[in-house]
Amino acid sequence: MELYDIVDVADRLGIIAFAVSGVAVGIRARLDLYGLLALGLVTAIGGGVTRDIMLGDIPRTLLITDYLLYATGTSVLAIVAGVIGWDAPGPVMRTADAVGTGAFAVTGALLAREAGLEWPAGIVLAIITATGGGILRDVLAREVPRVLHAELNATAAAAGGLVAVLLAPERLDVAAVAGASVAALISGAGHVGLIRLPALTREE
Amino acid sequence: MELYDIVDVADRLGIIAFAVSGVAVGIRARLDLYGLLALGLVTAIGGGVTRDIMLGDIPRTLLITDYLLYATGTSVLAIVAGVIGWDAPGPVMRTADAVGTGAFAVTGALLAREAGLEWPAGIVLAIITATGGGILRDVLAREVPRVLHAELNATAAAAGGLVAVLLAPERLDVAAVAGASVAALISGAGHVGLIRLPALTREE
Amino acid sequence: MELYDIVDVADRLGIIAFAVSGVAVGIRARLDLYGLLALGLVTAIGGGVTRDIMLGDIPRTLLITDYLLYATGTSVLAIVAGVIGWDAPGPVMRTADAVGTGAFAVTGALLAREAGLEWPAGIVLAIITATGGGILRDVLAREVPRVLHAELNATAAAAGGLVAVLLAPERLDVAAVAGASVAALISGAGHVGLIRLPALTREE
């Protein structure tokens, strides 16, 4: 598979996963129907748009109409599920979040490499792509961004991005799958409490 | 009229309208004089800057010095009005908001078309241009963005953007006026309660 | 010294100063270790990244790997200092903030000039570069951005940017030092209460 095929698949996976996450946070914040749709869309495409802008490209979301369909379709399904009483059970949410983090981290790292940037920039873009949508989601819903205090997603994205950049010269598709898996596993391990970052201050 | 003449006029209309809205929200948030000026400027130019960055252009606000004069002048006037006790009467605020939404929606849609993007990207840019300044305004003033729960502005921008994109092949100035009018009418109807999006959850 | 040498030095100064400020705000917001690192990095590089994106460039932070090292290294040192009980004494914080404001203001103004923009755009970029990181810092930590109500940093950046743009045709290094000094002095004077912007509303 070529780079842009890989990015296409990973972007779509990430969009679907994060649209679910955006709607779920919006339901908890008691937004109206439009607010839910908006939060689903922003969460789904926010990280990728930021990535593309930082690389000096027109956002792929604007160029590939499919992306908007995926983001909108998934958000609508998640809203319908919410309306009929499905309240985003923990395992589904955690899986979606881990999958999205893995998929987006790999796109950031590989596109940075394609743009001729050095590996630290690849890691930065992996983190920004994987966490950007969630940060926008939390800021808009007026919550402290989870990534600042309750998630390992940035660490996960950094590790997955590094794996992807290191393996990319060998075989691009293997690099993508390995990087995404590492990021998803760390994210998931963080969500279920298997790994925990030490807190500097305890009382809260 | 050519495209860039239309965008120039619409941008100035939008800047004036949203500067008023930014200052009014800042007064309610009890900001000091500088904070009011900053919020007026950010609200006035935020949507257009985001639009231009997504299209890969240097923001028109930086290229056309006039824009900054309009944003600053209107903000100062609105601050003076606030100081002498004018507290942003509802009808003025709602009109400004509807006009700004209509004007900015059309610029987003038409510039996306000019850049060769497909119509769904035009709608996305219409929404981003029309709501971007207000989202920044509300986030900076630490309020839940109105567009997520109390406005029809995103729906209005989408409808107006679609009208503008559909009519653009016929006659550009008609497309702009029709699109802006549709968006402004829907936004205004939302403000006075004529149209309402169903809420998913009732208690708040 | 050439323009890009000056920008390099000023960027590094600003990155170091604002990394300290980001970590200090994070400690007050009781973030965990990763949150502190994230807030230090975002505050340090946020203004410069926004500046470069508005100029249509790939952010220098992604191109010059050094920048990330400075931001990460300073953040880690500040976190360690926080862990061993150093709680960001006022004078250190205020000095760091004033130095960062001065350094970043000058880079915004001079890079805008280099890009052929007019002087009002130079002032806007000076403000955005000098305050962008702090605004992101405060939004992520869920505080009202200080620049909206408790700082003179935007005024300071505007004044310093203007000085830098005016002197740049004479001698670039003198312009940079003079502009940064003016901005730092006004910022510092604001912090210690020597200068104060009038408040529009008193009760809070």
PDB file of C-alpha atoms in Angstrom, chain C:
ATOM      1  CA  MET C   1      22.905  39.865  12.405  1.00  0.00           C
ATOM      2  CA  GLU C   2      20.462  38.755   9.774  1.00  0.00           C
ATOM      3  CA  LEU C   3      16.735  38.503  10.273  1.00  0.00           C
ATOM      4  CA  TYR C   4      16.600  34.746  10.723  1.00  0.00           C
ATOM      5  CA  ASP C   5      19.453  34.768  13.244  1.00  0.00           C
ATOM      6  CA  ILE C   6      17.560  37.363  15.256  1.00  0.00           C
ATOM      7  CA  VAL C   7      14.329  35.372  15.051  1.00  0.00           C
ATOM      8  CA  ASP C   8      16.190  32.226  16.124  1.00  0.00           C
ATOM      9  CA  VAL C   9      17.563  33.867  19.254  1.00  0.00           C
ATOM     10  CA  ALA C  10      14.282  35.591  20.117  1.00  0.00           C
ATOM     11  CA  ASP C  11      12.238  32.438  19.561  1.00  0.00           C
ATOM     12  CA  ARG C  12      14.465  30.455  21.905  1.00  0.00           C
ATOM     13  CA  LEU C  13      14.284  33.144  24.583  1.00  0.00           C
ATOM     14  CA  GLY C  14      10.507  33.233  24.263  1.00  0.00           C
ATOM     15  CA  ILE C  15      10.200  29.440  24.318  1.00  0.00           C
ATOM     16  CA  ILE C  16      12.230  29.149  27.521  1.00  0.00           C
ATOM     17  CA  ALA C  17      10.332  31.951  29.250  1.00  0.00           C
ATOM     18  CA  PHE C  18       6.858  30.722  28.328  1.00  0.00           C
ATOM     19  CA  ALA C  19       7.605  27.065  29.112  1.00  0.00           C
ATOM     20  CA  VAL C  20       8.234  28.195  32.704  1.00  0.00           C
ATOM     21  CA  SER C  21       4.979  30.144  32.691  1.00  0.00           C
ATOM     22  CA  GLY C  22       2.982  27.198  31.298  1.00  0.00           C
ATOM     23  CA  VAL C  23       4.258  24.779  33.920  1.00  0.00           C
ATOM     24  CA  ALA C  24       3.580  27.280  36.701  1.00  0.00           C
ATOM     25  CA  VAL C  25      -0.045  27.707  35.644  1.00  0.00           C
ATOM     26  CA  GLY C  26      -0.372  23.915  35.333  1.00  0.00           C
ATOM     27  CA  ILE C  27       0.901  23.403  38.869  1.00  0.00           C
ATOM     28  CA  ARG C  28      -1.701  25.841  40.167  1.00  0.00           C
ATOM     29  CA  ALA C  29      -4.359  23.920  38.170  1.00  0.00           C
ATOM     30  CA  ARG C  30      -3.118  20.667  39.813  1.00  0.00           C
ATOM     31  CA  LEU C  31      -2.399  18.854  36.550  1.00  0.00           C
ATOM     32  CA  ASP C  32      -0.540  15.532  36.577  1.00  0.00           C
ATOM     33  CA  LEU C  33       3.001  15.206  35.241  1.00  0.00           C
ATOM     34  CA  TYR C  34       1.970  14.764  31.644  1.00  0.00           C
ATOM     35  CA  GLY C  35      -0.479  17.641  31.856  1.00  0.00           C
ATOM     36  CA  LEU C  36       2.303  19.877  33.143  1.00  0.00           C
ATOM     37  CA  LEU C  37       4.592  18.878  30.295  1.00  0.00           C
ATOM     38  CA  ALA C  38       1.812  19.410  27.755  1.00  0.00           C
ATOM     39  CA  LEU C  39       0.945  22.832  29.145  1.00  0.00           C
ATOM     40  CA  GLY C  40       4.608  23.847  29.207  1.00  0.00           C
ATOM     41  CA  LEU C  41       5.057  22.816  25.566  1.00  0.00           C
ATOM     42  CA  VAL C  42       1.814  24.382  24.332  1.00  0.00           C
ATOM     43  CA  THR C  43       2.548  27.683  26.059  1.00  0.00           C
ATOM     44  CA  ALA C  44       6.111  27.712  24.766  1.00  0.00           C
ATOM     45  CA  ILE C  45       5.393  26.993  21.114  1.00  0.00           C
ATOM     46  CA  GLY C  46       1.746  28.055  20.685  1.00  0.00           C
ATOM     47  CA  GLY C  47       2.361  31.675  19.771  1.00  0.00           C
ATOM     48  CA  GLY C  48       5.122  30.930  17.282  1.00  0.00           C
ATOM     49  CA  VAL C  49       3.163  28.147  15.588  1.00  0.00           C
ATOM     50  CA  THR C  50       0.142  30.438  15.161  1.00  0.00           C
ATOM     51  CA  ARG C  51       2.402  33.174  13.754  1.00  0.00           C
ATOM     52  CA  ASP C  52       3.967  30.851  11.182  1.00  0.00           C
ATOM     53  CA  ILE C  53       0.626  29.364  10.113  1.00  0.00           C
ATOM     54  CA  MET C  54      -0.790  32.859   9.557  1.00  0.00           C
ATOM     55  CA  LEU C  55       2.210  33.676   7.383  1.00  0.00           C
ATOM     56  CA  GLY C  56       1.617  30.533   5.324  1.00  0.00           C
ATOM     57  CA  ASP C  57       4.791  28.829   6.546  1.00  0.00           C
ATOM     58  CA  ILE C  58       5.343  25.418   8.080  1.00  0.00           C
ATOM     59  CA  PRO C  59       5.879  26.197  11.782  1.00  0.00           C
ATOM     60  CA  ARG C  60       9.554  26.777  12.586  1.00  0.00           C
ATOM     61  CA  THR C  61       9.061  24.488  15.613  1.00  0.00           C
ATOM     62  CA  LEU C  62       8.598  21.576  13.221  1.00  0.00           C
ATOM     63  CA  LEU C  63      11.559  22.564  11.059  1.00  0.00           C
ATOM     64  CA  ILE C  64      14.096  23.396  13.770  1.00  0.00           C
ATOM     65  CA  THR C  65      14.321  20.398  16.080  1.00  0.00           C
ATOM     66  CA  ASP C  66      16.203  22.497  18.632  1.00  0.00           C
ATOM     67  CA  TYR C  67      13.042  24.397  19.481  1.00  0.00           C
ATOM     68  CA  LEU C  68      11.348  21.260  20.782  1.00  0.00           C
ATOM     69  CA  LEU C  69      14.404  20.450  22.869  1.00  0.00           C
ATOM     70  CA  TYR C  70      14.377  23.909  24.438  1.00  0.00           C
ATOM     71  CA  ALA C  71      10.650  23.669  25.159  1.00  0.00           C
ATOM     72  CA  THR C  72      10.848  20.143  26.570  1.00  0.00           C
ATOM     73  CA  GLY C  73      14.025  20.722  28.552  1.00  0.00           C
ATOM     74  CA  THR C  74      12.776  23.898  30.171  1.00  0.00           C
ATOM     75  CA  SER C  75       9.396  22.340  30.972  1.00  0.00           C
ATOM     76  CA  VAL C  76      11.068  19.336  32.620  1.00  0.00           C
ATOM     77  CA  LEU C  77      13.313  21.593  34.694  1.00  0.00           C
ATOM     78  CA  ALA C  78      10.317  23.674  35.742  1.00  0.00           C
ATOM     79  CA  ILE C  79       8.383  20.534  36.683  1.00  0.00           C
ATOM     80  CA  VAL C  80      11.294  19.237  38.752  1.00  0.00           C
ATOM     81  CA  ALA C  81      11.524  22.610  40.477  1.00  0.00           C
ATOM     82  CA  GLY C  82       7.795  22.379  41.187  1.00  0.00           C
ATOM     83  CA  VAL C  83       8.093  18.831  42.559  1.00  0.00           C
ATOM     84  CA  ILE C  84      10.777  19.858  45.044  1.00  0.00           C
ATOM     85  CA  GLY C  85       8.528  22.582  46.365  1.00  0.00           C
ATOM     86  CA  TRP C  86       9.564  25.654  44.398  1.00  0.00           C
ATOM     87  CA  ASP C  87       6.255  27.334  43.758  1.00  0.00           C
ATOM     88  CA  ALA C  88       7.033  29.864  41.042  1.00  0.00           C
ATOM     89  CA  PRO C  89       7.816  32.945  43.107  1.00  0.00           C
ATOM     90  CA  GLY C  90       6.251  36.091  41.718  1.00  0.00           C
ATOM     91  CA  PRO C  91       9.414  37.882  40.589  1.00  0.00           C
ATOM     92  CA  VAL C  92      10.641  34.911  38.547  1.00  0.00           C
ATOM     93  CA  MET C  93       7.252  34.419  36.907  1.00  0.00           C
ATOM     94  CA  ARG C  94       6.849  38.102  36.064  1.00  0.00           C
ATOM     95  CA  THR C  95      10.340  38.340  34.619  1.00  0.00           C
ATOM     96  CA  ALA C  96       9.836  35.243  32.491  1.00  0.00           C
ATOM     97  CA  ASP C  97       6.537  36.576  31.230  1.00  0.00           C
ATOM     98  CA  ALA C  98       7.972  39.993  30.360  1.00  0.00           C
ATOM     99  CA  VAL C  99      11.000  38.508  28.587  1.00  0.00           C
ATOM    100  CA  GLY C 100       8.854  36.074  26.601  1.00  0.00           C
ATOM    101  CA  THR C 101       6.431  38.816  25.607  1.00  0.00           C
ATOM    102  CA  GLY C 102       9.239  41.038  24.378  1.00  0.00           C
ATOM    103  CA  ALA C 103      11.046  38.316  22.461  1.00  0.00           C
ATOM    104  CA  PHE C 104       7.968  36.938  20.696  1.00  0.00           C
ATOM    105  CA  ALA C 105       6.522  40.372  19.878  1.00  0.00           C
ATOM    106  CA  VAL C 106       9.652  41.237  17.923  1.00  0.00           C
ATOM    107  CA  THR C 107       9.610  37.994  15.915  1.00  0.00           C
ATOM    108  CA  GLY C 108       5.990  38.567  14.880  1.00  0.00           C
ATOM    109  CA  ALA C 109       6.599  42.144  13.796  1.00  0.00           C
ATOM    110  CA  LEU C 110       9.810  41.459  11.886  1.00  0.00           C
ATOM    111  CA  LEU C 111       8.567  38.326  10.127  1.00  0.00           C
ATOM    112  CA  ALA C 112       5.420  40.169   9.014  1.00  0.00           C
ATOM    113  CA  ARG C 113       7.627  42.914   7.584  1.00  0.00           C
ATOM    114  CA  GLU C 114       9.797  40.319   5.839  1.00  0.00           C
ATOM    115  CA  ALA C 115       6.650  38.827   4.276  1.00  0.00           C
ATOM    116  CA  GLY C 116       5.867  42.230   2.747  1.00  0.00           C
ATOM    117  CA  LEU C 117       2.879  42.982   4.979  1.00  0.00           C
ATOM    118  CA  GLU C 118       2.090  46.524   6.087  1.00  0.00           C
ATOM    119  CA  TRP C 119       2.827  47.758   9.588  1.00  0.00           C
ATOM    120  CA  PRO C 120      -0.670  47.221  11.061  1.00  0.00           C
ATOM    121  CA  ALA C 121      -0.329  43.545  10.148  1.00  0.00           C
ATOM    122  CA  GLY C 122       3.058  43.590  11.862  1.00  0.00           C
ATOM    123  CA  ILE C 123       1.438  44.824  15.057  1.00  0.00           C
ATOM    124  CA  VAL C 124      -1.290  42.189  14.831  1.00  0.00           C
ATOM    125  CA  LEU C 125       1.295  39.447  14.400  1.00  0.00           C
ATOM    126  CA  ALA C 126       3.352  40.850  17.270  1.00  0.00           C
ATOM    127  CA  ILE C 127       0.281  40.598  19.527  1.00  0.00           C
ATOM    128  CA  ILE C 128      -0.681  37.140  18.287  1.00  0.00           C
ATOM    129  CA  THR C 129       2.831  35.734  18.657  1.00  0.00           C
ATOM    130  CA  ALA C 130       3.350  37.230  22.107  1.00  0.00           C
ATOM    131  CA  THR C 131      -0.045  36.302  23.543  1.00  0.00           C
ATOM    132  CA  GLY C 132      -1.007  33.166  21.588  1.00  0.00           C
ATOM    133  CA  GLY C 133       0.798  30.700  23.827  1.00  0.00           C
ATOM    134  CA  GLY C 134      -0.610  32.269  26.991  1.00  0.00           C
ATOM    135  CA  ILE C 135      -4.144  32.264  25.626  1.00  0.00           C
ATOM    136  CA  LEU C 136      -3.910  28.547  24.786  1.00  0.00           C
ATOM    137  CA  ARG C 137      -2.401  27.943  28.248  1.00  0.00           C
ATOM    138  CA  ASP C 138      -5.271  29.670  30.035  1.00  0.00           C
ATOM    139  CA  VAL C 139      -8.009  28.133  27.867  1.00  0.00           C
ATOM    140  CA  LEU C 140      -6.620  24.622  28.434  1.00  0.00           C
ATOM    141  CA  ALA C 141      -6.324  25.254  32.177  1.00  0.00           C
ATOM    142  CA  ARG C 142      -9.881  26.626  32.153  1.00  0.00           C
ATOM    143  CA  GLU C 143      -9.018  30.100  33.331  1.00  0.00           C
ATOM    144  CA  VAL C 144     -10.206  33.376  31.781  1.00  0.00           C
ATOM    145  CA  PRO C 145      -7.249  34.319  29.566  1.00  0.00           C
ATOM    146  CA  ARG C 146      -5.164  36.750  31.629  1.00  0.00           C
ATOM    147  CA  VAL C 147      -4.598  38.901  28.583  1.00  0.00           C
ATOM    148  CA  LEU C 148      -8.319  39.748  28.574  1.00  0.00           C
ATOM    149  CA  HIS C 149      -8.418  41.152  32.088  1.00  0.00           C
ATOM    150  CA  ALA C 150      -5.202  41.153  34.065  1.00  0.00           C
ATOM    151  CA  GLU C 151      -2.266  41.856  31.834  1.00  0.00           C
ATOM    152  CA  LEU C 152      -0.797  44.544  29.653  1.00  0.00           C
ATOM    153  CA  ASN C 153       0.950  41.976  27.461  1.00  0.00           C
ATOM    154  CA  ALA C 154      -1.075  42.699  24.328  1.00  0.00           C
ATOM    155  CA  THR C 155      -0.510  46.440  24.700  1.00  0.00           C
ATOM    156  CA  ALA C 156       3.139  45.729  25.394  1.00  0.00           C
ATOM    157  CA  ALA C 157       3.453  43.536  22.306  1.00  0.00           C
ATOM    158  CA  ALA C 158       1.753  46.161  20.140  1.00  0.00           C
ATOM    159  CA  ALA C 159       4.118  48.893  21.350  1.00  0.00           C
ATOM    160  CA  GLY C 160       7.207  46.706  21.004  1.00  0.00           C
ATOM    161  CA  GLY C 161       6.115  45.503  17.572  1.00  0.00           C
ATOM    162  CA  LEU C 162       5.626  49.076  16.412  1.00  0.00           C
ATOM    163  CA  VAL C 163       9.081  50.088  17.630  1.00  0.00           C
ATOM    164  CA  ALA C 164      10.638  47.095  15.878  1.00  0.00           C
ATOM    165  CA  VAL C 165       8.864  47.815  12.584  1.00  0.00           C
ATOM    166  CA  LEU C 166       9.803  51.526  12.715  1.00  0.00           C
ATOM    167  CA  LEU C 167      13.491  50.907  13.428  1.00  0.00           C
ATOM    168  CA  ALA C 168      13.889  47.890  11.128  1.00  0.00           C
ATOM    169  CA  PRO C 169      14.823  49.916   8.034  1.00  0.00           C
ATOM    170  CA  GLU C 170      17.724  51.446   9.993  1.00  0.00           C
ATOM    171  CA  ARG C 171      19.332  48.484  11.674  1.00  0.00           C
ATOM    172  CA  LEU C 172      17.651  45.142  12.263  1.00  0.00           C
ATOM    173  CA  ASP C 173      19.416  44.102  15.462  1.00  0.00           C
ATOM    174  CA  VAL C 174      18.856  47.471  17.100  1.00  0.00           C
ATOM    175  CA  ALA C 175      15.194  47.295  16.107  1.00  0.00           C
ATOM    176  CA  ALA C 176      14.881  43.848  17.688  1.00  0.00           C
ATOM    177  CA  VAL C 177      16.532  44.783  20.966  1.00  0.00           C
ATOM    178  CA  ALA C 178      14.667  48.089  21.260  1.00  0.00           C
ATOM    179  CA  GLY C 179      11.290  46.527  20.417  1.00  0.00           C
ATOM    180  CA  ALA C 180      11.777  43.622  22.808  1.00  0.00           C
ATOM    181  CA  SER C 181      12.885  45.986  25.579  1.00  0.00           C
ATOM    182  CA  VAL C 182       9.878  48.270  25.166  1.00  0.00           C
ATOM    183  CA  ALA C 183       7.485  45.311  25.211  1.00  0.00           C
ATOM    184  CA  ALA C 184       9.196  43.698  28.207  1.00  0.00           C
ATOM    185  CA  LEU C 185       9.191  46.953  30.176  1.00  0.00           C
ATOM    186  CA  ILE C 186       5.485  47.610  29.581  1.00  0.00           C
ATOM    187  CA  SER C 187       4.616  43.986  30.386  1.00  0.00           C
ATOM    188  CA  GLY C 188       6.674  44.149  33.573  1.00  0.00           C
ATOM    189  CA  ALA C 189       5.213  47.519  34.561  1.00  0.00           C
ATOM    190  CA  GLY C 190       1.752  46.021  34.142  1.00  0.00           C
ATOM    191  CA  HIS C 191       2.627  43.037  36.318  1.00  0.00           C
ATOM    192  CA  VAL C 192       3.828  45.125  39.238  1.00  0.00           C
ATOM    193  CA  GLY C 193       0.912  47.554  38.945  1.00  0.00           C
ATOM    194  CA  LEU C 194       2.836  50.600  37.687  1.00  0.00           C
ATOM    195  CA  ILE C 195       0.518  50.865  34.680  1.00  0.00           C
ATOM    196  CA  ARG C 196      -3.108  49.830  34.727  1.00  0.00           C
ATOM    197  CA  LEU C 197      -5.816  49.838  32.099  1.00  0.00           C
ATOM    198  CA  PRO C 198      -9.055  51.417  33.293  1.00  0.00           C
ATOM    199  CA  ALA C 199     -11.782  48.878  34.025  1.00  0.00           C
ATOM    200  CA  LEU C 200     -15.141  49.480  32.426  1.00  0.00           C
ATOM    201  CA  THR C 201     -17.064  47.818  35.198  1.00  0.00           C
ATOM    202  CA  ARG C 202     -15.928  47.745  38.762  1.00  0.00           C
ATOM    203  CA  GLU C 203     -17.772  45.060  40.741  1.00  0.00           C
ATOM    204  CA  GLU C 204     -16.558  41.552  40.046  1.00  0.00           C
TER     205      GLU C 204
END
